[in-house]
Amino acid sequence: MKRTTLSLFGAAAALAAVTGVAALGGASPAAETGAKAPTRLPVQRSTALCPAPTSSDVAETTYTSFTPQAKAQAGGKTSTAQLLSAAGPAAKSDAKADAKADPKKAGKGAKAPQAAGKPVLSLKEPGKPATATTSSSDAPALVGTADGALAPGWTTQQTTVIAAGAGRGLHGVTCAAPDTSFWFPGVSTVKGRQDYVHVTNPDPTAAVVDLELYGKDGRIKAPTGEAVNVPPRSTVPVLLSTLTDAPTEDLTLHVAARNGRVGAGVQASDEKLGGDWLAPSGDASPSVVLPGIPADATSVRLVAHVPGDDDADLKVRLAGPTGSISPAGHETLHIKSGMTTAVDLGDVTKGQAGSLLLTAEGDSAPVVAALRVARGKGDKQETAFIPATPALDGRGTVADNRPKGSTLALVAPGKEAQVKVTSSAGADGGSPVSKTYTVKAGTTLAVEPPQPGGTKGPYAVTVEKVSGGPVHASRTLALPKDGLPMFTIQPLPDDRSTVAVPEAEQDLSMLNR
């Protein structure tokens, strides 16, 4: 929100400035005595950053962009929502990235990488997804903005199918807004696994970030991760194993911006277990929820970290279809300050979908956490990640869903709750459909979203809280191929489509002060 600056060069200018301040948030003392709750209004602009999808020559990426249909669309101003190519390096090679994209490297039928600043995908209207695809190994990171009626709840997903090689499987990530701090529990630097953190700068000035690694004994020395320069409107991928000489299985990565703002995501690729994108954990909290462990998960590993100066003592519970239980042998978890702890929970779901609840015992420190989940057996295993996910205050959306391929997980850790699930029209046609679900207290409800009528192409799913206690959500997209259970899991945090605007009155007495 822009702030109006009071100028005293003239009375007329001062009066205009005071009026502007009052309208935007500066309430008078008289107004404060009988203050009303702030009014929530739709945001006017949204920003999203998508990392470079892959350097594989045998991969295909789909971008799906969507804005939920509002109850009443404001007329007048033209709305836009576009994803543009970032100007910087995109493809990765060890710890470095190529600075130039070579269209000749694209496979048969592939689209050449877009020039910097050229739209890759444009959304035309709310309520209907837009899609674009590429098979290029040089596909760049994308920087996107939406304004007007397309801004509230604007969501874009990047979904990549990698047919072979390290990390083969389904890699999905929701393009996220820029920020200054990101926590990634669950990264690794061991042999056979390649974890790249992609840092994207959307602004016209350079950003500087620190890449900090934390293990079971605290912070790991990584001098090359300090003061990493991210040029304007570019992306920088860094191989985490180049930051330390000691291969470590369970680590937490902190991406902290010294100046500027960035987007960050970690792409994990394993030679045997496939791979996926690891989204950042929600803000550190004494109690966290990790929603949506698939019913057929064959392995679940919890990685948690305490960023602060105090230890954390947590009660561990699994919220299943009928209630919550404590996993045998893992009823509690103690994590020392500044350290990372990992717990192997095995096939904890026992054939029923569930969510992991970490609840503070007493005066416990805030934590960040994530799960690494595997499906399949032997050489037919695939991996995905579930970060700690905040509750939905209003609604959340996941843009890319396929018929018979999506499973929605809804968990109510405290009180019973009701949610409304809306499946949009498809990108190429169809009609939206909605259904209301009740999630019982302490349980996880796993459902296939209602199928849109006559849907053609990917569709979006929007979850809105109707009543009751807090609700956390995630979506599993499964696209099995050749016996490999390809899947990816995306959390559904609140889409922050509205902003609180306090009621205010003009206070012209300011001119006499």
Coordinates of C-alpha atoms in Angstrom, one line a residue:
M1 CA 0.0 0.0 0.0
K2 CA 1.4 3.4 -0.9
R3 CA 1.9 5.9 1.8
T4 CA 1.0 9.6 1.3
T5 CA 3.6 12.0 2.4
L6 CA 2.5 15.3 4.0
S7 CA 3.9 18.3 2.2
L8 CA 3.8 21.8 3.9
F9 CA 4.7 23.9 0.9
G10 CA 1.2 25.2 0.6
A11 CA -2.2 25.0 2.4
A12 CA -3.9 23.4 -0.6
A13 CA -1.2 20.7 -0.9
A14 CA -1.4 20.1 2.8
L15 CA -5.2 19.7 2.8
A16 CA -4.9 17.2 -0.1
A17 CA -2.2 15.3 1.7
V18 CA -4.1 15.1 5.0
T19 CA -7.2 13.9 3.2
G20 CA -5.1 11.1 1.5
V21 CA -3.6 10.0 4.8
A22 CA -7.1 9.8 6.4
A23 CA -8.4 7.8 3.5
L24 CA -5.6 5.2 3.7
G25 CA -5.3 4.6 7.4
G26 CA -4.6 7.5 9.7
A27 CA -7.7 7.6 11.9
S28 CA -8.4 10.6 14.1
P29 CA -8.3 10.2 17.9
A30 CA -12.1 10.7 17.9
A31 CA -12.5 7.9 15.4
E32 CA -10.3 5.6 17.5
T33 CA -12.6 5.8 20.5
G34 CA -15.4 4.1 18.5
A35 CA -13.2 2.2 16.0
K36 CA -14.8 -0.4 13.9
A37 CA -13.1 -3.6 12.6
P38 CA -11.0 -3.0 9.5
T39 CA -12.7 -3.6 6.2
R40 CA -11.1 -6.3 4.0
L41 CA -10.7 -5.2 0.4
P42 CA -9.3 -7.1 -2.6
V43 CA -5.6 -6.6 -3.3
Q44 CA -4.8 -4.6 -6.4
R45 CA -1.5 -6.3 -7.4
S46 CA 0.1 -9.7 -7.0
T47 CA 3.6 -10.9 -7.8
A48 CA 4.7 -14.5 -8.4
L49 CA 8.1 -16.0 -9.3
C50 CA 8.6 -19.4 -11.0
P51 CA 12.1 -21.1 -10.9
A52 CA 13.7 -22.5 -14.0
P53 CA 12.0 -25.9 -14.3
T54 CA 14.8 -28.3 -15.4
S55 CA 17.9 -28.8 -17.5
S56 CA 16.8 -32.3 -18.6
D57 CA 16.4 -32.9 -22.4
V58 CA 13.6 -35.5 -21.7
A59 CA 11.2 -33.3 -19.8
E60 CA 8.0 -31.4 -20.4
T61 CA 6.7 -28.5 -18.3
T62 CA 3.2 -27.1 -18.0
Y63 CA 2.4 -23.7 -16.6
T64 CA -1.1 -23.2 -15.3
S65 CA -2.3 -19.8 -14.2
F66 CA -5.6 -19.0 -12.5
T67 CA -7.6 -16.3 -10.6
P68 CA -10.8 -17.3 -8.7
Q69 CA -14.0 -15.8 -9.9
A70 CA -15.0 -13.0 -7.5
K71 CA -18.6 -12.6 -6.4
A72 CA -18.7 -9.1 -7.9
Q73 CA -16.0 -8.0 -10.4
A74 CA -15.2 -4.3 -10.4
G75 CA -15.5 -2.8 -13.9
G76 CA -13.6 -0.1 -15.5
K77 CA -9.9 -0.7 -15.3
T78 CA -8.3 -3.2 -17.6
S79 CA -6.8 -6.2 -15.7
T80 CA -3.7 -8.0 -16.7
A81 CA -1.8 -11.2 -15.4
Q82 CA 1.4 -12.2 -17.2
L83 CA 4.4 -14.4 -16.7
L84 CA 7.6 -13.0 -18.3
S85 CA 11.0 -14.6 -18.8
A86 CA 13.6 -13.5 -16.3
A87 CA 16.6 -12.0 -18.0
G88 CA 19.3 -14.0 -16.1
P89 CA 20.6 -17.6 -16.3
A90 CA 18.2 -20.4 -16.3
A91 CA 19.7 -23.8 -16.9
K92 CA 22.0 -25.4 -14.3
S93 CA 25.3 -27.1 -14.6
D94 CA 27.0 -28.1 -11.3
A95 CA 27.0 -24.9 -9.2
K96 CA 26.8 -22.7 -12.2
A97 CA 24.2 -21.8 -14.8
D98 CA 24.4 -21.0 -18.5
A99 CA 24.0 -17.3 -19.1
K100 CA 22.5 -17.8 -22.5
A101 CA 19.7 -20.0 -23.8
D102 CA 20.4 -22.0 -27.0
P103 CA 17.2 -22.7 -29.0
K104 CA 19.1 -25.4 -30.9
K105 CA 19.3 -27.5 -27.8
A106 CA 15.5 -27.9 -27.6
G107 CA 14.2 -31.4 -28.3
K108 CA 11.9 -32.4 -31.1
G109 CA 8.7 -30.5 -30.9
A110 CA 10.1 -28.2 -28.2
K111 CA 9.5 -24.5 -28.0
A112 CA 12.6 -22.3 -28.0
P113 CA 13.2 -20.4 -24.7
Q114 CA 11.5 -17.0 -24.6
A115 CA 13.6 -13.8 -24.8
A116 CA 13.9 -11.8 -21.6
G117 CA 10.8 -9.8 -20.9
K118 CA 8.6 -11.6 -23.5
P119 CA 5.3 -12.9 -22.1
V120 CA 5.3 -16.7 -21.7
L121 CA 1.7 -16.9 -20.4
S122 CA -1.2 -14.4 -20.1
L123 CA -4.4 -14.9 -18.1
K124 CA -7.4 -13.2 -19.7
E125 CA -10.2 -13.6 -17.2
P126 CA -11.0 -14.8 -13.7
G127 CA -12.5 -18.3 -13.3
K128 CA -10.8 -19.9 -16.2
P129 CA -7.2 -21.3 -16.2
A130 CA -4.7 -20.4 -18.9
T131 CA -1.8 -22.8 -19.8
A132 CA 1.4 -22.9 -21.7
T133 CA 3.9 -25.7 -22.2
T134 CA 7.6 -26.1 -23.0
S135 CA 10.0 -29.0 -23.6
S136 CA 13.1 -26.9 -23.6
S137 CA 16.0 -27.7 -21.3
D138 CA 16.8 -24.0 -21.3
A139 CA 13.4 -22.8 -20.1
P140 CA 14.1 -19.8 -17.9
A141 CA 12.7 -18.6 -14.6
L142 CA 9.6 -16.5 -14.8
V143 CA 8.6 -13.3 -13.2
G144 CA 4.8 -12.6 -13.1
T145 CA 2.5 -9.8 -12.0
A146 CA -1.3 -9.5 -11.9
D147 CA -3.4 -6.4 -11.3
G148 CA -7.0 -5.3 -11.0
A149 CA -9.6 -8.1 -10.9
L150 CA -7.0 -10.7 -11.8
A151 CA -4.8 -9.9 -8.7
P152 CA -6.9 -11.3 -5.8
G153 CA -5.9 -15.0 -5.3
W154 CA -3.8 -15.2 -8.6
T155 CA -2.1 -18.6 -8.6
T156 CA 0.3 -20.3 -11.0
Q157 CA 1.7 -23.8 -10.8
Q158 CA 4.7 -25.2 -12.7
T159 CA 4.5 -28.9 -13.3
T160 CA 7.3 -30.8 -15.0
V161 CA 7.5 -34.5 -16.0
I162 CA 11.1 -35.8 -16.2
A163 CA 11.1 -39.0 -18.1
A164 CA 14.5 -40.4 -17.2
G165 CA 17.8 -39.7 -15.4
A166 CA 18.4 -38.3 -11.9
G167 CA 15.2 -36.9 -10.5
R168 CA 13.0 -38.7 -12.9
G169 CA 9.4 -38.2 -11.9
L170 CA 6.9 -35.4 -11.4
H171 CA 8.2 -32.0 -10.1
G172 CA 5.6 -29.5 -9.1
V173 CA 5.8 -26.1 -7.5
T174 CA 3.5 -23.2 -6.9
C175 CA 5.1 -19.9 -8.1
A176 CA 5.4 -17.8 -4.9
A177 CA 5.6 -14.1 -4.0
P178 CA 9.1 -12.6 -3.2
D179 CA 10.2 -12.3 0.4
T180 CA 13.3 -11.8 2.5
S181 CA 13.6 -15.1 4.4
F182 CA 12.9 -18.8 3.6
W183 CA 13.4 -22.0 5.6
F184 CA 13.8 -25.4 3.9
P185 CA 14.1 -28.3 6.3
G186 CA 14.8 -31.6 4.5
V187 CA 17.6 -30.6 2.1
S188 CA 20.6 -32.9 1.6
T189 CA 24.2 -32.8 0.3
V190 CA 24.9 -36.6 0.2
K191 CA 26.2 -38.5 -2.8
G192 CA 23.5 -39.5 -5.2
R193 CA 21.4 -36.5 -4.5
Q194 CA 21.6 -33.1 -6.1
D195 CA 19.7 -30.3 -4.3
Y196 CA 19.7 -26.9 -6.1
V197 CA 18.4 -23.8 -4.5
H198 CA 17.0 -21.4 -7.1
V199 CA 17.1 -17.7 -6.0
T200 CA 15.1 -15.3 -8.2
N201 CA 15.3 -11.5 -8.1
P202 CA 12.2 -9.8 -9.7
D203 CA 13.4 -6.2 -9.2
P204 CA 15.6 -3.8 -11.3
T205 CA 18.3 -3.6 -8.6
A206 CA 20.6 -6.4 -7.4
A207 CA 19.8 -8.5 -4.3
V208 CA 22.3 -10.1 -1.9
V209 CA 21.4 -13.3 0.0
D210 CA 23.1 -15.6 2.5
L211 CA 22.7 -19.4 2.2
E212 CA 22.9 -20.9 5.6
L213 CA 23.0 -24.7 6.4
Y214 CA 22.1 -26.2 9.7
G215 CA 22.7 -29.8 10.8
K216 CA 22.3 -31.9 13.9
D217 CA 25.1 -30.0 15.6
G218 CA 24.1 -26.5 14.5
R219 CA 25.2 -24.2 11.7
I220 CA 27.6 -25.6 9.2
K221 CA 30.5 -23.5 7.9
A222 CA 29.7 -22.5 4.3
P223 CA 31.7 -19.4 3.4
T224 CA 30.8 -19.6 -0.3
G225 CA 27.1 -19.3 0.6
E226 CA 27.6 -15.8 2.1
A227 CA 26.8 -12.6 0.2
V228 CA 25.6 -14.4 -3.0
N229 CA 24.8 -11.7 -5.6
V230 CA 21.5 -12.1 -7.5
P231 CA 21.5 -9.7 -10.5
P232 CA 18.4 -7.7 -11.4
R233 CA 15.5 -9.7 -12.9
S234 CA 17.5 -12.9 -12.9
T235 CA 17.7 -16.3 -11.2
V236 CA 20.8 -18.0 -9.7
P237 CA 20.8 -21.8 -9.0
V238 CA 23.3 -23.0 -6.4
L239 CA 24.2 -26.7 -5.8
L240 CA 24.1 -27.1 -2.1
S241 CA 26.8 -29.8 -2.0
T242 CA 29.3 -27.1 -3.2
L243 CA 28.7 -25.1 0.0
T244 CA 30.2 -27.8 2.3
D245 CA 32.8 -30.5 2.3
A246 CA 30.9 -32.8 4.6
P247 CA 28.1 -34.7 2.9
T248 CA 25.0 -34.7 5.2
E249 CA 21.6 -36.4 4.8
D250 CA 19.3 -34.2 6.8
L251 CA 19.9 -30.4 6.7
T252 CA 17.9 -27.2 7.0
L253 CA 18.6 -24.4 4.5
H254 CA 17.9 -20.7 5.4
V255 CA 17.8 -18.2 2.5
A256 CA 18.2 -14.8 4.0
A257 CA 18.2 -11.6 1.9
R258 CA 20.7 -8.9 3.1
N259 CA 19.1 -6.5 0.8
G260 CA 16.4 -6.7 -1.8
R261 CA 13.7 -9.3 -2.0
V262 CA 13.8 -12.7 -3.7
G263 CA 11.9 -15.9 -4.5
A264 CA 13.4 -19.2 -3.4
G265 CA 12.8 -22.9 -4.0
V266 CA 14.8 -26.1 -3.7
Q267 CA 14.7 -28.8 -6.4
A268 CA 15.8 -32.1 -5.0
S269 CA 16.9 -34.9 -7.5
D270 CA 17.8 -38.4 -6.3
E271 CA 19.4 -41.0 -8.6
K272 CA 17.2 -43.8 -7.2
L273 CA 14.2 -42.1 -5.5
G274 CA 13.2 -39.5 -8.1
G275 CA 12.6 -36.0 -6.9
D276 CA 10.5 -32.9 -6.5
W277 CA 10.4 -29.3 -5.5
L278 CA 10.7 -28.5 -1.8
A279 CA 8.6 -25.4 -0.9
P280 CA 9.6 -23.3 2.1
S281 CA 8.1 -24.1 5.5
G282 CA 5.5 -21.8 6.9
D283 CA 6.6 -19.2 9.5
A284 CA 8.2 -20.7 12.6
S285 CA 5.6 -21.6 15.1
P286 CA 5.4 -23.6 18.4
S287 CA 2.8 -25.9 16.8
V288 CA 2.8 -26.8 13.1
V289 CA 0.7 -28.9 10.7
L290 CA 2.1 -31.0 7.8
P291 CA -1.0 -31.9 5.7
G292 CA -1.6 -34.6 3.2
I293 CA 0.5 -37.8 3.6
P294 CA -0.8 -40.2 0.9
A295 CA -2.4 -43.4 2.0
D296 CA 0.1 -45.6 0.2
A297 CA 3.2 -43.8 1.4
T298 CA 5.9 -46.4 1.9
S299 CA 8.3 -44.1 3.7
V300 CA 7.9 -40.8 5.7
R301 CA 10.8 -38.8 7.1
L302 CA 10.4 -35.8 9.3
V303 CA 13.0 -33.0 9.4
A304 CA 12.5 -30.2 11.9
H305 CA 14.6 -27.2 13.0
V306 CA 14.5 -24.6 15.7
P307 CA 15.6 -21.2 14.4
G308 CA 15.6 -19.4 17.8
D309 CA 17.6 -19.5 21.0
D310 CA 15.4 -21.9 23.0
D311 CA 14.8 -25.6 22.7
A312 CA 11.5 -27.1 21.4
D313 CA 9.5 -30.0 23.0
L314 CA 6.8 -31.3 20.7
K315 CA 4.0 -33.8 20.9
V316 CA 3.8 -35.8 17.7
R317 CA 0.4 -37.0 16.4
L318 CA -0.9 -38.4 13.1
A319 CA -4.4 -37.1 12.2
G320 CA -6.1 -39.9 10.2
P321 CA -9.6 -40.4 8.8
T322 CA -11.2 -41.1 12.2
G323 CA -9.0 -39.4 14.7
S324 CA -5.5 -38.6 16.0
I325 CA -2.9 -41.1 17.3
S326 CA 0.7 -40.9 18.5
P327 CA 3.1 -42.9 16.3
A328 CA 4.6 -45.8 18.3
G329 CA 8.1 -44.9 19.5
H330 CA 7.8 -41.3 18.3
E331 CA 5.3 -39.8 20.7
T332 CA 7.4 -36.7 21.5
L333 CA 10.3 -34.8 19.9
H334 CA 13.0 -32.7 21.5
I335 CA 14.9 -30.3 19.3
K336 CA 17.8 -28.2 20.5
S337 CA 18.1 -24.5 19.6
G338 CA 19.8 -23.8 16.3
M339 CA 19.8 -27.5 15.4
T340 CA 18.1 -29.9 12.9
T341 CA 16.5 -33.2 14.0
A342 CA 15.3 -36.0 11.7
V343 CA 13.0 -38.9 12.5
D344 CA 12.2 -41.8 10.2
L345 CA 8.5 -42.6 10.6
G346 CA 8.4 -45.4 8.0
D347 CA 5.0 -46.3 6.6
V348 CA 3.2 -44.4 9.4
T349 CA -0.1 -44.0 7.5
K350 CA -0.7 -47.8 7.3
G351 CA -2.9 -47.5 4.2
Q352 CA -4.9 -44.4 5.3
A353 CA -4.2 -40.8 4.3
G354 CA -3.1 -38.6 7.2
S355 CA -1.4 -35.4 8.4
L356 CA 1.3 -34.9 10.9
L357 CA 0.6 -32.6 13.8
L358 CA 3.5 -31.2 15.9
T359 CA 2.1 -29.5 19.0
A360 CA 4.1 -27.5 21.6
E361 CA 4.4 -29.0 25.1
G362 CA 4.6 -26.2 27.6
D363 CA 6.7 -23.2 26.7
S364 CA 8.2 -24.5 23.5
A365 CA 10.3 -22.6 20.9
P366 CA 8.9 -22.1 17.4
V367 CA 9.9 -24.6 14.7
V368 CA 10.0 -25.1 11.0
A369 CA 9.5 -28.6 9.5
A370 CA 9.0 -30.7 6.4
L371 CA 8.3 -34.3 5.4
R372 CA 10.0 -36.3 2.7
V373 CA 7.4 -38.8 1.4
A374 CA 8.1 -41.8 -0.8
R375 CA 5.7 -44.0 -2.8
G376 CA 6.5 -47.3 -4.5
K377 CA 9.1 -49.9 -3.9
G378 CA 12.5 -51.0 -5.2
D379 CA 13.5 -49.1 -8.4
K380 CA 10.0 -47.9 -8.8
Q381 CA 10.0 -45.3 -6.0
E382 CA 9.2 -41.6 -6.3
T383 CA 9.6 -38.8 -3.8
A384 CA 7.7 -35.6 -2.8
F385 CA 7.8 -33.1 0.1
I386 CA 5.3 -31.6 2.5
P387 CA 6.3 -28.4 4.3
A388 CA 4.6 -27.1 7.5
T389 CA 1.6 -25.3 6.1
P390 CA -0.3 -22.4 7.8
A391 CA -4.1 -22.5 8.2
L392 CA -6.5 -21.1 5.6
D393 CA -7.9 -17.8 7.0
G394 CA -10.1 -17.4 3.9
R395 CA -9.2 -19.5 0.9
G396 CA -6.4 -21.1 -1.0
T397 CA -6.0 -22.3 -4.6
V398 CA -4.0 -24.9 -6.5
A399 CA -4.0 -24.2 -10.3
D400 CA -3.0 -27.5 -12.0
N401 CA -5.4 -30.4 -11.5
R402 CA -6.1 -33.3 -13.8
P403 CA -9.1 -35.6 -14.0
K404 CA -8.7 -38.6 -11.7
G405 CA -5.2 -37.4 -10.8
S406 CA -5.8 -35.0 -7.9
T407 CA -6.4 -35.8 -4.2
L408 CA -7.2 -33.0 -1.7
A409 CA -6.2 -33.4 1.9
L410 CA -8.1 -31.3 4.5
V411 CA -7.1 -31.4 8.2
A412 CA -8.8 -29.8 11.2
P413 CA -6.3 -30.1 14.1
G414 CA -8.6 -28.6 16.7
K415 CA -12.3 -28.0 16.2
E416 CA -14.5 -29.4 13.5
A417 CA -14.7 -27.2 10.4
Q418 CA -16.7 -26.8 7.1
V419 CA -15.0 -26.0 3.8
K420 CA -16.3 -25.2 0.3
V421 CA -14.3 -26.8 -2.5
T422 CA -14.8 -25.3 -6.0
S423 CA -13.3 -26.9 -9.2
S424 CA -13.1 -24.4 -12.0
A425 CA -13.8 -24.8 -15.7
G426 CA -11.0 -26.4 -17.6
A427 CA -8.4 -24.4 -19.6
D428 CA -10.2 -25.6 -22.8
G429 CA -13.8 -25.6 -21.6
G430 CA -16.3 -27.0 -19.1
S431 CA -18.2 -25.5 -16.2
P432 CA -17.3 -25.0 -12.5
V433 CA -18.7 -27.1 -9.7
S434 CA -18.7 -26.7 -5.9
K435 CA -19.2 -29.0 -2.9
T436 CA -19.1 -28.5 0.9
Y437 CA -17.3 -30.9 3.2
T438 CA -17.2 -31.3 6.9
V439 CA -13.8 -32.1 8.5
K440 CA -14.2 -33.6 12.0
A441 CA -11.9 -32.4 14.8
G442 CA -8.5 -34.0 14.8
T443 CA -8.9 -35.8 11.5
T444 CA -7.7 -35.6 7.9
L445 CA -10.3 -35.8 5.1
A446 CA -8.8 -37.0 1.8
V447 CA -11.2 -36.5 -1.2
E448 CA -11.0 -36.2 -4.9
P449 CA -12.1 -32.7 -5.9
P450 CA -15.5 -32.5 -7.6
Q451 CA -15.1 -33.0 -11.3
P452 CA -16.1 -29.9 -13.4
G453 CA -18.8 -30.6 -16.0
G454 CA -17.4 -31.3 -19.5
T455 CA -14.0 -30.3 -18.4
K456 CA -11.2 -30.0 -21.0
G457 CA -7.6 -29.4 -19.9
P458 CA -6.2 -28.7 -16.5
Y459 CA -8.5 -27.1 -13.9
A460 CA -8.1 -25.2 -10.7
V461 CA -9.3 -26.1 -7.2
T462 CA -10.2 -23.5 -4.6
V463 CA -10.7 -24.3 -0.9
E464 CA -12.7 -21.8 1.2
K465 CA -13.2 -22.0 4.9
V466 CA -16.9 -21.7 5.7
S467 CA -17.0 -22.2 9.5
G468 CA -15.5 -23.9 12.5
G469 CA -11.8 -24.2 13.6
P470 CA -8.6 -23.8 11.6
V471 CA -8.2 -25.9 8.4
H472 CA -4.9 -26.8 6.7
A473 CA -4.8 -28.2 3.2
S474 CA -2.6 -29.7 0.5
R475 CA -3.1 -31.3 -2.9
T476 CA -1.5 -34.5 -4.3
L477 CA -1.2 -34.7 -8.1
A478 CA -0.5 -38.3 -9.3
L479 CA 0.5 -39.0 -12.9
P480 CA 1.7 -42.6 -13.0
K481 CA 3.8 -43.7 -15.9
D482 CA 5.4 -47.0 -16.9
G483 CA 4.8 -48.4 -13.4
L484 CA 6.4 -45.4 -11.7
P485 CA 4.1 -43.7 -9.2
M486 CA 4.9 -40.1 -10.3
F487 CA 3.4 -37.6 -7.8
T488 CA 3.9 -34.2 -6.4
I489 CA 2.3 -32.5 -3.3
Q490 CA 1.6 -28.8 -3.1
P491 CA 0.5 -27.0 0.2
L492 CA -2.5 -24.6 0.0
P493 CA -1.7 -21.6 2.2
D494 CA -4.1 -18.7 2.4
D495 CA -4.0 -16.8 -0.9
R496 CA -3.9 -13.4 0.8
S497 CA -6.4 -12.0 -1.7
T498 CA -7.6 -9.3 0.6
V499 CA -6.0 -6.7 2.8
A500 CA -7.4 -5.1 6.0
V501 CA -8.2 -1.4 5.5
P502 CA -9.1 0.4 8.7
E503 CA -12.0 2.9 8.7
A504 CA -10.7 6.5 9.0
E505 CA -11.9 10.0 9.2
Q506 CA -10.3 13.3 8.1
D507 CA -8.6 15.2 11.0
L508 CA -8.0 18.7 9.8
S509 CA -6.7 19.7 13.2
M510 CA -3.3 18.3 12.1
L511 CA -2.8 21.6 10.2
N512 CA -2.6 23.4 13.5
R513 CA 0.1 21.2 15.0

